mmCIF file of C-alpha atoms in Angstrom:
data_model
loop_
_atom_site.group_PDB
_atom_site.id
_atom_site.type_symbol
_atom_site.label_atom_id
_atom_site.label_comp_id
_atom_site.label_asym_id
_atom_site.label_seq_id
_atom_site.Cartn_x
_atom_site.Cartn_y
_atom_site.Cartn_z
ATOM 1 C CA UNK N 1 -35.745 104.538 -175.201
ATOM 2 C CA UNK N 2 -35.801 101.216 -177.028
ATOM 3 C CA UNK N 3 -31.982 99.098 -177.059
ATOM 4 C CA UNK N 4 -32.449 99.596 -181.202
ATOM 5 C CA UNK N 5 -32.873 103.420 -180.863
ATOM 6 C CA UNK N 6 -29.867 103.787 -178.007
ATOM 7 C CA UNK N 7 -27.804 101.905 -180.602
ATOM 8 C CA UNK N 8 -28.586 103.990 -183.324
ATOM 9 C CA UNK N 9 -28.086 107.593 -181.454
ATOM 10 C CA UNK N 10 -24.688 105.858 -180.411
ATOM 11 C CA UNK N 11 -23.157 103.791 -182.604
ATOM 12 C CA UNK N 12 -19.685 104.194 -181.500
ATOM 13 C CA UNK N 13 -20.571 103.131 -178.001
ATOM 14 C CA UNK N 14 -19.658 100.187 -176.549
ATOM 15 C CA UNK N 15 -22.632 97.428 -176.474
ATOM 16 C CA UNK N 16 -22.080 96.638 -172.853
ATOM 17 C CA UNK N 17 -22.741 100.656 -171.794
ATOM 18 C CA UNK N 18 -25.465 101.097 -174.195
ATOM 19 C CA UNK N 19 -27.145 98.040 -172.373
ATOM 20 C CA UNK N 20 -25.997 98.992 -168.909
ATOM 21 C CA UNK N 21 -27.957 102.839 -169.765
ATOM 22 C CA UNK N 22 -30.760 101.043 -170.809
ATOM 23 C CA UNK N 23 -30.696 99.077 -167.732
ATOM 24 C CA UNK N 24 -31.255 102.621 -165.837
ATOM 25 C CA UNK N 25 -27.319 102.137 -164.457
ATOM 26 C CA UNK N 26 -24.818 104.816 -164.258
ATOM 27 C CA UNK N 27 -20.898 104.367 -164.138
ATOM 28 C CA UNK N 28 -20.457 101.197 -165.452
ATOM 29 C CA UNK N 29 -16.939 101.109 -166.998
ATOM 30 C CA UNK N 30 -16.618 98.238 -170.009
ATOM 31 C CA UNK N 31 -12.992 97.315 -168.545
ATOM 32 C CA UNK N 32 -14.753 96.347 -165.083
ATOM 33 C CA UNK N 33 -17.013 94.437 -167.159
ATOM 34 C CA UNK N 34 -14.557 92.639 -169.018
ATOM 35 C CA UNK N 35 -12.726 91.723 -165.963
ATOM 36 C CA UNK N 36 -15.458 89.889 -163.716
ATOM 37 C CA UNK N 37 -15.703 88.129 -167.592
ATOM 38 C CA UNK N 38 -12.497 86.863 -167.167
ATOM 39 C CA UNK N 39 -12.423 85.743 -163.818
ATOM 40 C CA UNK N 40 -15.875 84.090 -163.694
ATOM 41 C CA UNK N 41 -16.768 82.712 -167.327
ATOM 42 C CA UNK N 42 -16.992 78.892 -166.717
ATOM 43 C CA UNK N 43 -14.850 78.688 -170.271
ATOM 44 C CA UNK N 44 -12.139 81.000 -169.454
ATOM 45 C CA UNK N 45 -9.311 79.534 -167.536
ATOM 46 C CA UNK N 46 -8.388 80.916 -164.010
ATOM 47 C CA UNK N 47 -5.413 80.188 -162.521
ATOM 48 C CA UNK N 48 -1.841 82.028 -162.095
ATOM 49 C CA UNK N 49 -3.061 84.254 -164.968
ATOM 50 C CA UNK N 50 -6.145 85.709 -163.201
ATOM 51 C CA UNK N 51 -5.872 88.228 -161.107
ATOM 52 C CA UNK N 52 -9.099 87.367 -158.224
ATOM 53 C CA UNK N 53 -8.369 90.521 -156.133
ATOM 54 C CA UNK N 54 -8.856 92.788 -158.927
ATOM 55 C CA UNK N 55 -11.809 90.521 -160.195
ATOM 56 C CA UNK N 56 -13.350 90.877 -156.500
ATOM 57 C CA UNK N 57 -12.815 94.676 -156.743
ATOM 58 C CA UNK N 58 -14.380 94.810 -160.096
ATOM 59 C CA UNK N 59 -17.707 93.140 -158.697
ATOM 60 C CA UNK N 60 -17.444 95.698 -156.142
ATOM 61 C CA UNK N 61 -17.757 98.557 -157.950
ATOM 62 C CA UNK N 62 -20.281 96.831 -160.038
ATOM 63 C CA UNK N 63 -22.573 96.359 -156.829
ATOM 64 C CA UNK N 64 -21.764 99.967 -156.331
ATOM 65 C CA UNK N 65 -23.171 100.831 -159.996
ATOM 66 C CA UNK N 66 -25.843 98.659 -159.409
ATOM 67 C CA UNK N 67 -27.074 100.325 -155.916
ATOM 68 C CA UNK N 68 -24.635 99.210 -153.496
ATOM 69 C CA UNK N 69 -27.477 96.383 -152.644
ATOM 70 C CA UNK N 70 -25.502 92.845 -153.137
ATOM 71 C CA UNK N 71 -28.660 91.280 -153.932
ATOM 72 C CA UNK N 72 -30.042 89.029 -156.070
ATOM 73 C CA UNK N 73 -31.427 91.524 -158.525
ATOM 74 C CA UNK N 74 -28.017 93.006 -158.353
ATOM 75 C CA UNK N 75 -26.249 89.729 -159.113
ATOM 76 C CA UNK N 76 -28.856 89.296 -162.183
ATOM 77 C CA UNK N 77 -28.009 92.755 -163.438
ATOM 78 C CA UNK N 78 -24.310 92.018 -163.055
ATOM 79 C CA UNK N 79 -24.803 88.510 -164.746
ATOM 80 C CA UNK N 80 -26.656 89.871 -167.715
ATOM 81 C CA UNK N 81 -23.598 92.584 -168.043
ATOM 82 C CA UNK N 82 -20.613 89.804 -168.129
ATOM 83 C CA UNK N 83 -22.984 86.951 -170.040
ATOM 84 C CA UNK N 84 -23.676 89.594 -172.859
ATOM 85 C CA UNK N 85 -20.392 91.867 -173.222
ATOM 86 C CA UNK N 86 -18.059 89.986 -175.154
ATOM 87 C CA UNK N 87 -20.430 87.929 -177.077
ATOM 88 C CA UNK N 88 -22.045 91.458 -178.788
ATOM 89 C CA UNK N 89 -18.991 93.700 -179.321
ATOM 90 C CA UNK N 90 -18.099 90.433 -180.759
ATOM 91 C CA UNK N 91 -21.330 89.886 -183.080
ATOM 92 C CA UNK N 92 -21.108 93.754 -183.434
ATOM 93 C CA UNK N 93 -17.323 93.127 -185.043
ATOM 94 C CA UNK N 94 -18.613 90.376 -187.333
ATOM 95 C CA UNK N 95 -21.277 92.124 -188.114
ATOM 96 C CA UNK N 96 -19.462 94.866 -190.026
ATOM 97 C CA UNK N 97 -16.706 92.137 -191.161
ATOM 98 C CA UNK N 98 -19.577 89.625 -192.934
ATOM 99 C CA UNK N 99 -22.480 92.947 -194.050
ATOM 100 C CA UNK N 100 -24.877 92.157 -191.708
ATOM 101 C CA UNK N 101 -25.763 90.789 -188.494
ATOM 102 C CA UNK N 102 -27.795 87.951 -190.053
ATOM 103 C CA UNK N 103 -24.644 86.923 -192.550
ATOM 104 C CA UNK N 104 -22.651 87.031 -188.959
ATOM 105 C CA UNK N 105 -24.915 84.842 -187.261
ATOM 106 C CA UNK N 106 -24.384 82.351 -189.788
ATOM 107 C CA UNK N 107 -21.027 82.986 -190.446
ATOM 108 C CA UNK N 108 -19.203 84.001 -187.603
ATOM 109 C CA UNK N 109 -21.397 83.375 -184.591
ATOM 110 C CA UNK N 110 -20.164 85.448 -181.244
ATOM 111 C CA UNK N 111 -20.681 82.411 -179.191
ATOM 112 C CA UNK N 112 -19.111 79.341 -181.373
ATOM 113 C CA UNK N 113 -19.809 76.390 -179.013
ATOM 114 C CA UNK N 114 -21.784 75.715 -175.441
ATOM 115 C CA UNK N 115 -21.196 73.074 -172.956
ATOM 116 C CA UNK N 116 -24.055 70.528 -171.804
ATOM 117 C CA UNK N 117 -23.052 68.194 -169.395
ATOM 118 C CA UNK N 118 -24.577 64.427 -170.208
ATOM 119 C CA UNK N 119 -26.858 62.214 -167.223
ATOM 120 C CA UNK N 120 -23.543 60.063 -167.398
ATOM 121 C CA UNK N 121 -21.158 62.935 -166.596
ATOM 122 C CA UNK N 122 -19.497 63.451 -169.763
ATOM 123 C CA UNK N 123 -18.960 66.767 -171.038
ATOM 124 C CA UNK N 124 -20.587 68.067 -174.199
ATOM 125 C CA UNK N 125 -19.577 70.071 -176.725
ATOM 126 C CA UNK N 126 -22.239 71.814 -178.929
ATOM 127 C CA UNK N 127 -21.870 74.039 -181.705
ATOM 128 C CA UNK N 128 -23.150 76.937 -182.202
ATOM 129 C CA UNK N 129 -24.151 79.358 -185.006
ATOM 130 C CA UNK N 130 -26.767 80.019 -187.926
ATOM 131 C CA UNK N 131 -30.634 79.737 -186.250
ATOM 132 C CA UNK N 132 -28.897 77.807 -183.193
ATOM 133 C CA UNK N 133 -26.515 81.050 -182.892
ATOM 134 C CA UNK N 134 -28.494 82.166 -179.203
ATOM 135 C CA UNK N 135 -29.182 78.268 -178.365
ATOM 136 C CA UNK N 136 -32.364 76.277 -178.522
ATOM 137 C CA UNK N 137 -34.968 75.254 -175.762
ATOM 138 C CA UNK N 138 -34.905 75.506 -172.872
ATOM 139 C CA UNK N 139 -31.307 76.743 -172.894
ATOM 140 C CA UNK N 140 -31.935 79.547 -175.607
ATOM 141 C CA UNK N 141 -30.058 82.880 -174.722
ATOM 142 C CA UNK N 142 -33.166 84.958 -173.063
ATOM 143 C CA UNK N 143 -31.381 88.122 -174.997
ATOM 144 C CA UNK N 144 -31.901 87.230 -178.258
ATOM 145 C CA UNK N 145 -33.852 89.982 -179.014
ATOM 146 C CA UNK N 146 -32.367 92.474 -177.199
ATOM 147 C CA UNK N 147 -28.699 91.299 -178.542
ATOM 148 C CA UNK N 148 -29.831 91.404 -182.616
ATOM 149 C CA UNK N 149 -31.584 94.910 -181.760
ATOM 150 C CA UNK N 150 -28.615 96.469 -180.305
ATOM 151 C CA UNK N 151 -25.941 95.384 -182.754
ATOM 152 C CA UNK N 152 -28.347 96.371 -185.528
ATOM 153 C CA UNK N 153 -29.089 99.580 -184.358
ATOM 154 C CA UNK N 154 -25.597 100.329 -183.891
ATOM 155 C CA UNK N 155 -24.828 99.074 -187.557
ATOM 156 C CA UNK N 156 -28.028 101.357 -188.552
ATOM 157 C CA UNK N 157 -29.791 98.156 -190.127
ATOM 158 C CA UNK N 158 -33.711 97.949 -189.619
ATOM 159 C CA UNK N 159 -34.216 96.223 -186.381
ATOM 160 C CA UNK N 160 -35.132 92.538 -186.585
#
């Protein structure tokens, strides 16, 4: 089944489970998710706030979801997971906030900036949001598709 027809038949499920069933994995618990996020997310701050033993534990049991194989397809699986689960509950949210996911994209984007870092070493800042919402180039978000089919599904708008 299709990521827009699993949204549809569940639209009160989280985005990160509906993705992690279509991904053929079992178990996967959305707090477990959210706290490798927290931990590992290059913009989220780590420090006496982050709890690394609990983060290790939660990549544990995702290895465990995925197979118990600490591999790299496992790491990808995991990756794709953390990368997507905050950014669509959060395009979900604005979704239903703005009408649509297309007036979210422009006016709320999930992701609102992206850091490049410059040949010189200086750190970039780039916004985010209308058709630059999943990135551009070579650095476009490889989900795109997936992403708008999911939240639209679960808002029970035609997929894109």
């Amino acid at each position: 089944m299709g990521l827009f027809r699993l949204a549809a038949a569940n639209p009160q499920v989280e985005p990160v489970l509906l993705l992690a069933e279509a991904m053929g994995l079992t178990g996967i618990r959305a707090e477990t998710v959210a706290t490798v996020a927290r931990a590992y997310h290059p913009h989220t701050a780590t420090g006496p706030g982050t709890d690394q033993a609990a983060a290790d534990r939660a990549v544990a049991e995702l290895v465990t979801c995925c197979g118990r194989r600490a591999d790299e397809r496992t790491a990808a699986r995991i990756c794709l997971l953390v990368q997507s689960a905050e950014a669509t509950a959060a395009l979900r949210a604005a979704a239903r906030e703005h009408g649509s996911v297309q007036a979210a994209l422009r006016l709320a984007p999930p992701v609102r900036h992206t850091r490049r870092i410059s040949p010189d070493g200086a750190e970039l800042l780039l916004e985010l949001g209308g058709d630059l919402a999943f990135g551009a180039g070579a650095h476009a978000c490889p989900g795109r598709t997936h992403a708008l089919a999911m939240v639209a599904g679960l808002l029970g708008e035609d997929s894109p």
